[in-house]
PDB file of C-alpha atoms in Angstrom:
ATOM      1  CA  UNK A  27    -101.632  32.469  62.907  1.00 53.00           C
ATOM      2  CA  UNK A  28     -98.699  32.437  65.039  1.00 52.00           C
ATOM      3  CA  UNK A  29     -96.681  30.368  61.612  1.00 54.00           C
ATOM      4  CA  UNK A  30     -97.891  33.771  59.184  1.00 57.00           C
ATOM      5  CA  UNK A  31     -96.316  36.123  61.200  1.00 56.00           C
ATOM      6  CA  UNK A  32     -93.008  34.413  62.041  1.00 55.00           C
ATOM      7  CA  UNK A  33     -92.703  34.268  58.099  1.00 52.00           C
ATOM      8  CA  UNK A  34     -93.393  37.724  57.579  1.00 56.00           C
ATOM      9  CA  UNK A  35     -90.842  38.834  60.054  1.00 56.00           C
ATOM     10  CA  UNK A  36     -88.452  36.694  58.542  1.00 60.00           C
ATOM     11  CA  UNK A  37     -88.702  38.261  54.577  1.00 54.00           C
ATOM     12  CA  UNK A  38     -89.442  41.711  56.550  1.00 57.00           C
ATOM     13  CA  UNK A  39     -85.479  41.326  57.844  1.00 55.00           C
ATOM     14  CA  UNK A  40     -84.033  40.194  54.531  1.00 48.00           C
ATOM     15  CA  UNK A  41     -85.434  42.707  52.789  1.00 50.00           C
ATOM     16  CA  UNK A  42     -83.901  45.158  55.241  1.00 48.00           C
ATOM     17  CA  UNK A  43     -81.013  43.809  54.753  1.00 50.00           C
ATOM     18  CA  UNK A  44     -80.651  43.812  51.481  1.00 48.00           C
ATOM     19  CA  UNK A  45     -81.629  48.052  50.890  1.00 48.00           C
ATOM     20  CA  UNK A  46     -78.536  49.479  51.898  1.00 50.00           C
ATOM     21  CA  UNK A  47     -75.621  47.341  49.987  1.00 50.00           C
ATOM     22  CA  UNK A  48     -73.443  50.284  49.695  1.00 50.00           C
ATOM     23  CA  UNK A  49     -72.818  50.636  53.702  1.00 50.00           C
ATOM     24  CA  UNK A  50     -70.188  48.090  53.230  1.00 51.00           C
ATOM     25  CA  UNK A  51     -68.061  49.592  50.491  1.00 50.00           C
ATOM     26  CA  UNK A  52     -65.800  52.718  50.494  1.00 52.00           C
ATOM     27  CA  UNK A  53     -66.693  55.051  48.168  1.00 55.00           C
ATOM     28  CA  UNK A  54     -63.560  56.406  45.680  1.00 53.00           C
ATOM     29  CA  UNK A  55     -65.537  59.169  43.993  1.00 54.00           C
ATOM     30  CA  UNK A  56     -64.270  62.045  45.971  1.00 59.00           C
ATOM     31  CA  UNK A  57     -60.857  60.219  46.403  1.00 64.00           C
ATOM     32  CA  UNK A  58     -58.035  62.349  44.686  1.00 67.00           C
ATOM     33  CA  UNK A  59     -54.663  61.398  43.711  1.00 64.00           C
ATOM     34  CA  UNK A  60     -51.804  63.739  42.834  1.00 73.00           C
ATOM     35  CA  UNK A  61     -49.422  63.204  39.603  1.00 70.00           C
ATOM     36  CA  UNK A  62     -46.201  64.552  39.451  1.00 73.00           C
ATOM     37  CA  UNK A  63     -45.397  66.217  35.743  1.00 75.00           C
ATOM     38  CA  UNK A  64     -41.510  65.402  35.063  1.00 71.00           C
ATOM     39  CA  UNK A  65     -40.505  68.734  33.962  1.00 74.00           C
ATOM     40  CA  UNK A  66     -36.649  67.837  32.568  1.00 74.00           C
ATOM     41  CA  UNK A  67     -35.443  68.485  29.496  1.00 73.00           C
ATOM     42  CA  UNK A  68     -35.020  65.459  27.314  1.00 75.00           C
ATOM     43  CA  UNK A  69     -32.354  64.932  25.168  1.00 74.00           C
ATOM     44  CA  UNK A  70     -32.857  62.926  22.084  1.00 74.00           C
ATOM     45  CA  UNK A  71     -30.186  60.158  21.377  1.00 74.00           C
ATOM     46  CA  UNK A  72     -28.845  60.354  17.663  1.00 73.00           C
ATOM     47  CA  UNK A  73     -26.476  57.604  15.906  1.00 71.00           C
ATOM     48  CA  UNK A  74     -22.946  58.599  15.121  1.00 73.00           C
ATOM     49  CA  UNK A  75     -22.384  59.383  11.649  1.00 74.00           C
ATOM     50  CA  UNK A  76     -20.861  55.942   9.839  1.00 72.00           C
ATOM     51  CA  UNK A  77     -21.928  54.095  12.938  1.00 65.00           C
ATOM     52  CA  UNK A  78     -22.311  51.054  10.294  1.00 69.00           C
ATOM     53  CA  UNK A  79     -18.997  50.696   9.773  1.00 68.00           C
ATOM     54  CA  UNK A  80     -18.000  49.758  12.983  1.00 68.00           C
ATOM     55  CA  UNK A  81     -20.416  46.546  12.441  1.00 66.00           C
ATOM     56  CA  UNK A  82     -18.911  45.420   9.344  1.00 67.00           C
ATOM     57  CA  UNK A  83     -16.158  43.281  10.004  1.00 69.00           C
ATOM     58  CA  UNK A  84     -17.043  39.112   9.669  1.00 66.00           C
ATOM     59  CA  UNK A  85     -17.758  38.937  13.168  1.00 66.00           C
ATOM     60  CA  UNK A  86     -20.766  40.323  12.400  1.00 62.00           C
ATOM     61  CA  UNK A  87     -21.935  38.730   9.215  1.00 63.00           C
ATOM     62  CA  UNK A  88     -24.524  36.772  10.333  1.00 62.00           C
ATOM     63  CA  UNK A  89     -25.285  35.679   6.657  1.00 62.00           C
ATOM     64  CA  UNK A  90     -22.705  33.514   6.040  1.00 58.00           C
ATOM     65  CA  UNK A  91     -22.799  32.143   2.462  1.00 62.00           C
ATOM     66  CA  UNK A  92     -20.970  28.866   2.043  1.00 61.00           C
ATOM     67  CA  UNK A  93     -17.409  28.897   0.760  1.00 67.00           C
ATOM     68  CA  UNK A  94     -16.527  28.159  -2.520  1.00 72.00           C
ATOM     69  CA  UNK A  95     -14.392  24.949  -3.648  1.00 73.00           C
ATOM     70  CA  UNK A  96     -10.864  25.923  -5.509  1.00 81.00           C
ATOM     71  CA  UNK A  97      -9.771  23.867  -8.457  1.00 80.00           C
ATOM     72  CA  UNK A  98      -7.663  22.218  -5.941  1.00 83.00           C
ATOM     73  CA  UNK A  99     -10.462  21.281  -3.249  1.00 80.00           C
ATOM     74  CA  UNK A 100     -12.666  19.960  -5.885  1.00 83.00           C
ATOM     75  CA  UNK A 101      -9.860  17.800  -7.327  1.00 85.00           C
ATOM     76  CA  UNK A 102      -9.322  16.264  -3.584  1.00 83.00           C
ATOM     77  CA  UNK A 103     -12.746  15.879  -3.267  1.00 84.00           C
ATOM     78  CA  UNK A 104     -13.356  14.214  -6.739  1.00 85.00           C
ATOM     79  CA  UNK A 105     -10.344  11.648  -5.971  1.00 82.00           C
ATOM     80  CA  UNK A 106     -11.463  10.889  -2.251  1.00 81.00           C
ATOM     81  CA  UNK A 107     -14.748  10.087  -3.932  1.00 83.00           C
ATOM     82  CA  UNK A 108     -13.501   7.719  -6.350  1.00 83.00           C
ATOM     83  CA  UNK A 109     -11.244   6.389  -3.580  1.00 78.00           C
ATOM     84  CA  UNK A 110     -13.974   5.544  -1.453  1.00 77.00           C
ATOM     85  CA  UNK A 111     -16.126   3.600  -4.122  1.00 80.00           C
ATOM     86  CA  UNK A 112     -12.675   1.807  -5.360  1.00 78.00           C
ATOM     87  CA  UNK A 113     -11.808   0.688  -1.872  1.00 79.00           C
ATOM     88  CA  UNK A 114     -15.018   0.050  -0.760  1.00 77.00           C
ATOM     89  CA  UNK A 115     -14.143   2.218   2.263  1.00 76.00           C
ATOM     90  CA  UNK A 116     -16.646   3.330   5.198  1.00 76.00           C
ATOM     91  CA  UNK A 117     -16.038   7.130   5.903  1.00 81.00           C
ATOM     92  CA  UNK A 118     -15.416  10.250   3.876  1.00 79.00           C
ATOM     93  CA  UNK A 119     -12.446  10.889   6.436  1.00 82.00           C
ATOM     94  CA  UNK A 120     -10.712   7.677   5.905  1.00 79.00           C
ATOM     95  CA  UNK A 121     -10.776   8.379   1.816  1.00 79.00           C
ATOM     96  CA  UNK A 122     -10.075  11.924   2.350  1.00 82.00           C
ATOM     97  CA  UNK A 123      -6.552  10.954   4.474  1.00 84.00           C
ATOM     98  CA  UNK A 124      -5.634   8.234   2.126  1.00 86.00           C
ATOM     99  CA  UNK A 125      -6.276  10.572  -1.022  1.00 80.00           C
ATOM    100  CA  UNK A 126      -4.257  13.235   1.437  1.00 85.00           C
ATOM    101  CA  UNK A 127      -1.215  10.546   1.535  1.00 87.00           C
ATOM    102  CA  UNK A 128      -1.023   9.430  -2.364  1.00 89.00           C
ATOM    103  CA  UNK A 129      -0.806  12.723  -3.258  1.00 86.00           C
ATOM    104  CA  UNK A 130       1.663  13.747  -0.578  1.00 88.00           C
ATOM    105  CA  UNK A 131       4.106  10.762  -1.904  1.00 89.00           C
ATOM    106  CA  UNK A 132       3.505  12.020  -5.555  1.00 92.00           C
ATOM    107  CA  UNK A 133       4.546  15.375  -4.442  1.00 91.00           C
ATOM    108  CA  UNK A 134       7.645  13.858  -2.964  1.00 93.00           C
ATOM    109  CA  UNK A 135       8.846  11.649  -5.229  1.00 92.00           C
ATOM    110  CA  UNK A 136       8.346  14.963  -8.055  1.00 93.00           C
ATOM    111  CA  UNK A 137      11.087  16.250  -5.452  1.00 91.00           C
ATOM    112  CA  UNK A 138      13.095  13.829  -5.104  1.00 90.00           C
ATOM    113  CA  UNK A 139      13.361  13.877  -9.430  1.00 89.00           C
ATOM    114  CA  UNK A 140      13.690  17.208 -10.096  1.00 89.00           C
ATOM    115  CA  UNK A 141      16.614  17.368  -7.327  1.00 89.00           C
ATOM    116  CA  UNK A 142      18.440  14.087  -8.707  1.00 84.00           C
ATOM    117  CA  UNK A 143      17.851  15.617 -12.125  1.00 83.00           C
ATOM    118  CA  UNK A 144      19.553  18.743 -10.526  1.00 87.00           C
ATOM    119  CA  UNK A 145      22.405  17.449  -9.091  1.00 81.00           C
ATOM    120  CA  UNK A 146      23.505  15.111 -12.283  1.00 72.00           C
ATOM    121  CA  UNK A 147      23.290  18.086 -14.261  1.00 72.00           C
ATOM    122  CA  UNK A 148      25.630  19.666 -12.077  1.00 73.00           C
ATOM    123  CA  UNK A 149      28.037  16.665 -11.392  1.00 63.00           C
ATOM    124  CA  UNK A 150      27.543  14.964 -14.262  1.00 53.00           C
ATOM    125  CA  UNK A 151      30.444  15.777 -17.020  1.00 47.00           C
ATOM    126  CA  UNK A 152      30.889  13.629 -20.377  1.00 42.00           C
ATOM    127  CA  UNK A 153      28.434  11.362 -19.556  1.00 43.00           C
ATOM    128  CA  UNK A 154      29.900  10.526 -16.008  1.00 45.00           C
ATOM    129  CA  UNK A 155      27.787   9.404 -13.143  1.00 45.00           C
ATOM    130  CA  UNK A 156      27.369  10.798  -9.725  1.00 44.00           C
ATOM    131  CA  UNK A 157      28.560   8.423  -7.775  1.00 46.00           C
ATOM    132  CA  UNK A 158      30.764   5.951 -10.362  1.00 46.00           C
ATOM    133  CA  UNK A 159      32.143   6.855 -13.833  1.00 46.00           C
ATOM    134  CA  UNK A 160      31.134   4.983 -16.545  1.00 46.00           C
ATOM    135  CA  UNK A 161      33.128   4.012 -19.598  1.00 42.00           C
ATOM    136  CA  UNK A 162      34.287   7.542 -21.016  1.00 44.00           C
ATOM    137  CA  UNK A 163      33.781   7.988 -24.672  1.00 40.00           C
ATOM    138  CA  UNK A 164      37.384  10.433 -25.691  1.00 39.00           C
ATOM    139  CA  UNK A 165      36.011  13.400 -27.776  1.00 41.00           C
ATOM    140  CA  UNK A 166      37.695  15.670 -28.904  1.00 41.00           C
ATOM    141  CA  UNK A 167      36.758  19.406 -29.011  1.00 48.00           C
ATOM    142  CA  UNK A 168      40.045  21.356 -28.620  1.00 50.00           C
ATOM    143  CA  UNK A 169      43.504  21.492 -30.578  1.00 51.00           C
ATOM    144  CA  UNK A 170      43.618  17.220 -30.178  1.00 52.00           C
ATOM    145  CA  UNK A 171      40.804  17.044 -31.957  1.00 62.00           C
ATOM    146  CA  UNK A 172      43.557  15.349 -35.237  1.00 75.00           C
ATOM    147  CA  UNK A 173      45.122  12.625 -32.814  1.00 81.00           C
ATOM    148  CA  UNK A 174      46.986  11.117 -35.730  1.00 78.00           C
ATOM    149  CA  UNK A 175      48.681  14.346 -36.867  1.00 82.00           C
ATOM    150  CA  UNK A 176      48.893  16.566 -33.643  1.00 85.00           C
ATOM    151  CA  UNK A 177      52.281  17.625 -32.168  1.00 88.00           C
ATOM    152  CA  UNK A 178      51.203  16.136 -28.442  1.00 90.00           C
ATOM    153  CA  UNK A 179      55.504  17.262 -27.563  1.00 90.00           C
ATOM    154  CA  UNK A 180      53.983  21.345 -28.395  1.00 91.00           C
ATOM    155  CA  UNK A 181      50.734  20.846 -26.723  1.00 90.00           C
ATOM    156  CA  UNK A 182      52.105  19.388 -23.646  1.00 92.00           C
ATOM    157  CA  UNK A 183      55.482  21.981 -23.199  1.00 92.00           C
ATOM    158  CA  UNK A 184      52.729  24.865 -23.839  1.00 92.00           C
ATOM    159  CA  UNK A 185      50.546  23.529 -21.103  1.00 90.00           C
ATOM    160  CA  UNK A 186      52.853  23.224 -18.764  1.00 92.00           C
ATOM    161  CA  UNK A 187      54.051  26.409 -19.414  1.00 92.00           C
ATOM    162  CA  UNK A 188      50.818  27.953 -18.291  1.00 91.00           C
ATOM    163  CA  UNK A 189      49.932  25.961 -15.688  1.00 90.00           C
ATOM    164  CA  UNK A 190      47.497  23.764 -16.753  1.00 91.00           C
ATOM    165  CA  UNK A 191      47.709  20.490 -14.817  1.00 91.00           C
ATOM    166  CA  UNK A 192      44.688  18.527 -15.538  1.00 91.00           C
ATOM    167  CA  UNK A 193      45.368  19.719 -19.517  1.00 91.00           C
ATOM    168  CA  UNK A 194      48.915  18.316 -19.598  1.00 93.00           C
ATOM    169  CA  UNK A 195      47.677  15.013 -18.583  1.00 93.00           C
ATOM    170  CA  UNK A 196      44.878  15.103 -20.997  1.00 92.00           C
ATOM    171  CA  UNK A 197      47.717  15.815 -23.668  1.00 93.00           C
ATOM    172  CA  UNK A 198      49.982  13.168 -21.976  1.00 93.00           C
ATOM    173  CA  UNK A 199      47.314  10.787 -22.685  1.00 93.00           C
ATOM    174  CA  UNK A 200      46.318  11.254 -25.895  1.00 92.00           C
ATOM    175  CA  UNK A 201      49.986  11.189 -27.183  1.00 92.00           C
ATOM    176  CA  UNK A 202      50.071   7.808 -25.805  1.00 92.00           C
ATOM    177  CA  UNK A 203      47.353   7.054 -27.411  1.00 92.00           C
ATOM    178  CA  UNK A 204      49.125   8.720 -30.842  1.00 91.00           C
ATOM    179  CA  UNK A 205      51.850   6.224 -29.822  1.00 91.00           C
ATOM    180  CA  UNK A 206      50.453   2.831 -29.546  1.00 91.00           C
ATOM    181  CA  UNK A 207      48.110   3.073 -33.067  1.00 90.00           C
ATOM    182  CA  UNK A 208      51.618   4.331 -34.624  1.00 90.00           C
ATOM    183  CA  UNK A 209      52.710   0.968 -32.970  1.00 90.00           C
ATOM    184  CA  UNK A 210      49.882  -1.087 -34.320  1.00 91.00           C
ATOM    185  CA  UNK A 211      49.023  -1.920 -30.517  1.00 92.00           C
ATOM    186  CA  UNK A 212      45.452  -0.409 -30.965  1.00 92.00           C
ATOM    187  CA  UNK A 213      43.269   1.242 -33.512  1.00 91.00           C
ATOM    188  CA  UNK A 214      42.642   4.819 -33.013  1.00 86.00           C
ATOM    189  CA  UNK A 215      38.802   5.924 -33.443  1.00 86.00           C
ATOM    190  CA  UNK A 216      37.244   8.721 -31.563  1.00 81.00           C
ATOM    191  CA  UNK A 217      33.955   6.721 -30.357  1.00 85.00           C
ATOM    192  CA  UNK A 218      35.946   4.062 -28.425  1.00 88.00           C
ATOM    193  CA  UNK A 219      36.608   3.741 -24.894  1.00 89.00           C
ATOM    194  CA  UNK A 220      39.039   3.135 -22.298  1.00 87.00           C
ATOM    195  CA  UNK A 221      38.134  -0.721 -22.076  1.00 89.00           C
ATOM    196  CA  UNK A 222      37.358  -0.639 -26.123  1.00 91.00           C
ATOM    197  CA  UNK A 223      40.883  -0.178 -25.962  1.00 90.00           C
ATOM    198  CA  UNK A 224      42.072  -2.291 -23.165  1.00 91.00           C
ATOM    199  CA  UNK A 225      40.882  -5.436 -25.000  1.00 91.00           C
ATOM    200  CA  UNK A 226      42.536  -4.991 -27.861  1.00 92.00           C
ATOM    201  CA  UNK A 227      45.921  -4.967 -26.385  1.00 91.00           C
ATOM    202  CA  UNK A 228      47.661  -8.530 -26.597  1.00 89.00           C
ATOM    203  CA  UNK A 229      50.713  -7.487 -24.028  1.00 90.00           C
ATOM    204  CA  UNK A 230      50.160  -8.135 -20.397  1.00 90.00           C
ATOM    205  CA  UNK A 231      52.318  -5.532 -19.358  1.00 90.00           C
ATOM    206  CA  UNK A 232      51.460  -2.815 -21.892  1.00 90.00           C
ATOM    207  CA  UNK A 233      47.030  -3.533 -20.670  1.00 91.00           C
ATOM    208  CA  UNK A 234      48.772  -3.105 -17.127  1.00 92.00           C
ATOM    209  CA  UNK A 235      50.429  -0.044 -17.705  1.00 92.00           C
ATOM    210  CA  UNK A 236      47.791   1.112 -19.926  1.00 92.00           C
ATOM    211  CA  UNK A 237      45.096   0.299 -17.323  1.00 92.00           C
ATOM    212  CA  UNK A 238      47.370   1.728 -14.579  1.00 93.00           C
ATOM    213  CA  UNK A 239      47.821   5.489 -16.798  1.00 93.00           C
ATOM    214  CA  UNK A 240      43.866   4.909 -17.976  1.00 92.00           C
ATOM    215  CA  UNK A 241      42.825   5.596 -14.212  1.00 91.00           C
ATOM    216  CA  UNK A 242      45.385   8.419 -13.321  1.00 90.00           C
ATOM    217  CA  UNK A 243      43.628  10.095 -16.510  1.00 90.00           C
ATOM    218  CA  UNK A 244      40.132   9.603 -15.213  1.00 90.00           C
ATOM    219  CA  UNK A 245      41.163  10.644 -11.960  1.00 89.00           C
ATOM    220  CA  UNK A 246      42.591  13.648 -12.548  1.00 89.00           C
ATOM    221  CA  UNK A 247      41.059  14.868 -15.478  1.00 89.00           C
ATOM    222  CA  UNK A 248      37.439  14.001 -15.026  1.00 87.00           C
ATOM    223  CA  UNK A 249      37.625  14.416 -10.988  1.00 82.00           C
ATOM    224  CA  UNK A 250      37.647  18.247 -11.333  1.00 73.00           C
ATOM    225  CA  UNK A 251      39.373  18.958  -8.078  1.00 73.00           C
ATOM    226  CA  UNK A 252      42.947  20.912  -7.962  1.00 80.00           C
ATOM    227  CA  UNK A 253      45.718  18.556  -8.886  1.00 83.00           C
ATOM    228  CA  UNK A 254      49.008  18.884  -6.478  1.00 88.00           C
ATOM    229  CA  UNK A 255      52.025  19.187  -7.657  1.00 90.00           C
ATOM    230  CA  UNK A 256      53.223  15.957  -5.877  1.00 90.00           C
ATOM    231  CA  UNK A 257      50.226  13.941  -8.018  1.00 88.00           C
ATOM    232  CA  UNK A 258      51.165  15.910 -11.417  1.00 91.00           C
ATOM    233  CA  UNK A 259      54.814  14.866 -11.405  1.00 92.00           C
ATOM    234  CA  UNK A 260      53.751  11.665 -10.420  1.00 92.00           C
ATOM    235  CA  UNK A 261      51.352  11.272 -13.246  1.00 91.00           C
ATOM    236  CA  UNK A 262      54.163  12.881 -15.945  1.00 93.00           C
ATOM    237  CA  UNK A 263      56.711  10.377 -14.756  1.00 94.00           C
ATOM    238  CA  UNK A 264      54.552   7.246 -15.564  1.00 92.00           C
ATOM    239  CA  UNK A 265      53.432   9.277 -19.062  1.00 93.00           C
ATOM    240  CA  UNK A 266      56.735   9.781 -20.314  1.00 93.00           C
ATOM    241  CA  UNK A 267      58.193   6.481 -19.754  1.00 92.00           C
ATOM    242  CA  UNK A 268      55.047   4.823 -21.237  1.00 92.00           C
ATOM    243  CA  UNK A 269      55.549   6.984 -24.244  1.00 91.00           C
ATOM    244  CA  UNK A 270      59.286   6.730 -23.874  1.00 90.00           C
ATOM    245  CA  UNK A 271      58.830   2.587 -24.113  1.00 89.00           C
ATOM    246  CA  UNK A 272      57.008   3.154 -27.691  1.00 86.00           C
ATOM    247  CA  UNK A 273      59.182   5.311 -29.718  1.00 76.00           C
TER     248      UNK A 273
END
């Protein structure tokens, strides 16, 4: 008896307890909150006209298409290729700078031809060299062109009579010349050369003095500098008694 009533008290309390839940929570139905409306005016932002411009420069090309090879890149590229199968070598690079170098030296020695070509053009007269003249060939393109008939005495009073240095030897010469085939010492032909001549003269002193008068010709006539008048009278002395021995 006294069990049955202890266990009804104890379900009579729970289910007291358990009526009311809402005691223990605040109720927000009658709470009230206040918004505030933001009244100011609103301006709405607008993009300057052409604002697109400003964003066209490279800077901002952020689709960047891949450059195309020139004749001349593809022709580097094509030999550092071959280069690197020929060789047998490890790295693009490595063909790339030795390709770099060949055609560097090509480029050079180009130079270095068209500038030698250049200056012997320039120095170069009759067939002379730059640094050392060869054998001269004597042609003839002016009034002692006819060696055999041509008053050399005229040519040579007329040249120095205007001036002409380096022409008065070149006439001094040739009448010498004139001189020694009327002699029978050499025979006269237009395509010969100093030492064409030189051999065929028997006398040791005439191939001395004829040597001797052969360079004061080349030196004044094909050195194309001024000739002072010391040199000239020099020169004429050693002509006219050469030419003075074979009359």
């Amino acid at each position: 008896m006294h069990k049955l009533l202890l266990v009804l008290l104890m379900l009579t309390g729970i289910s007291i307890n358990a009526q009311d839940p809402e005691e223990d929570y605040v109720s927000v139905a009658d709470t009230t909150y206040t918004v505030q409306i933001d009244t100011s005016s609103i301006e709405v932002a607008k993009f300057p006209p052409n604002f697109k411009s400003k964003y066209s420069d490279a800077d901002f090309e952020y689709d960047v298409q891949p450059e195309e090879l020139n004749f001349w890149d593809r022709f580097m590229a094509a030999l550092a290729q071959w280069l690197r199968s020929f060789l047998d070598l490890a790295t693009e690079e490595s063909s790339m700078n030795i390709a770099s170098n060949i055609v560097r030296l090509i480029a050079i020695a180009i130079v270095v031809v068209v500038v030698y070509m250049i200056v012997k053009m320039v120095l170069n007269k009759e067939g002379k060299w730059i640094f050392s003249p060869p054998r001269k060939a004597i042609r003839f393109e002016d009034a002692a062109a006819d060696v055999k008939n041509a008053d050399f005495e005229k040519l040579v009073a007329d040249s120095k009579r205007l001036g002409e240095h380096r022409l008065t030897i070149r006439y001094y010469y040739l009448w010498m010349l004139q001189q020694m085939a009327y002699r029978g010492i050499i025979t006269w032909d237009a395509e010969k050369t100093n030492s064409d001549y030189l051999r065929e003269i028997g006398n040791e002193d005439q191939r001395s003095r004829f040597s001797y008068l052969s360079y004061l010709y080349d030196y004044i006539w094909y050195g194309e500098f001024p000739v002072d008048e010391k040199t000239f009278n020099k020169a004429v002395d050693a002509f006219e008694t050469s030419i003075r021995s074979l009359r």
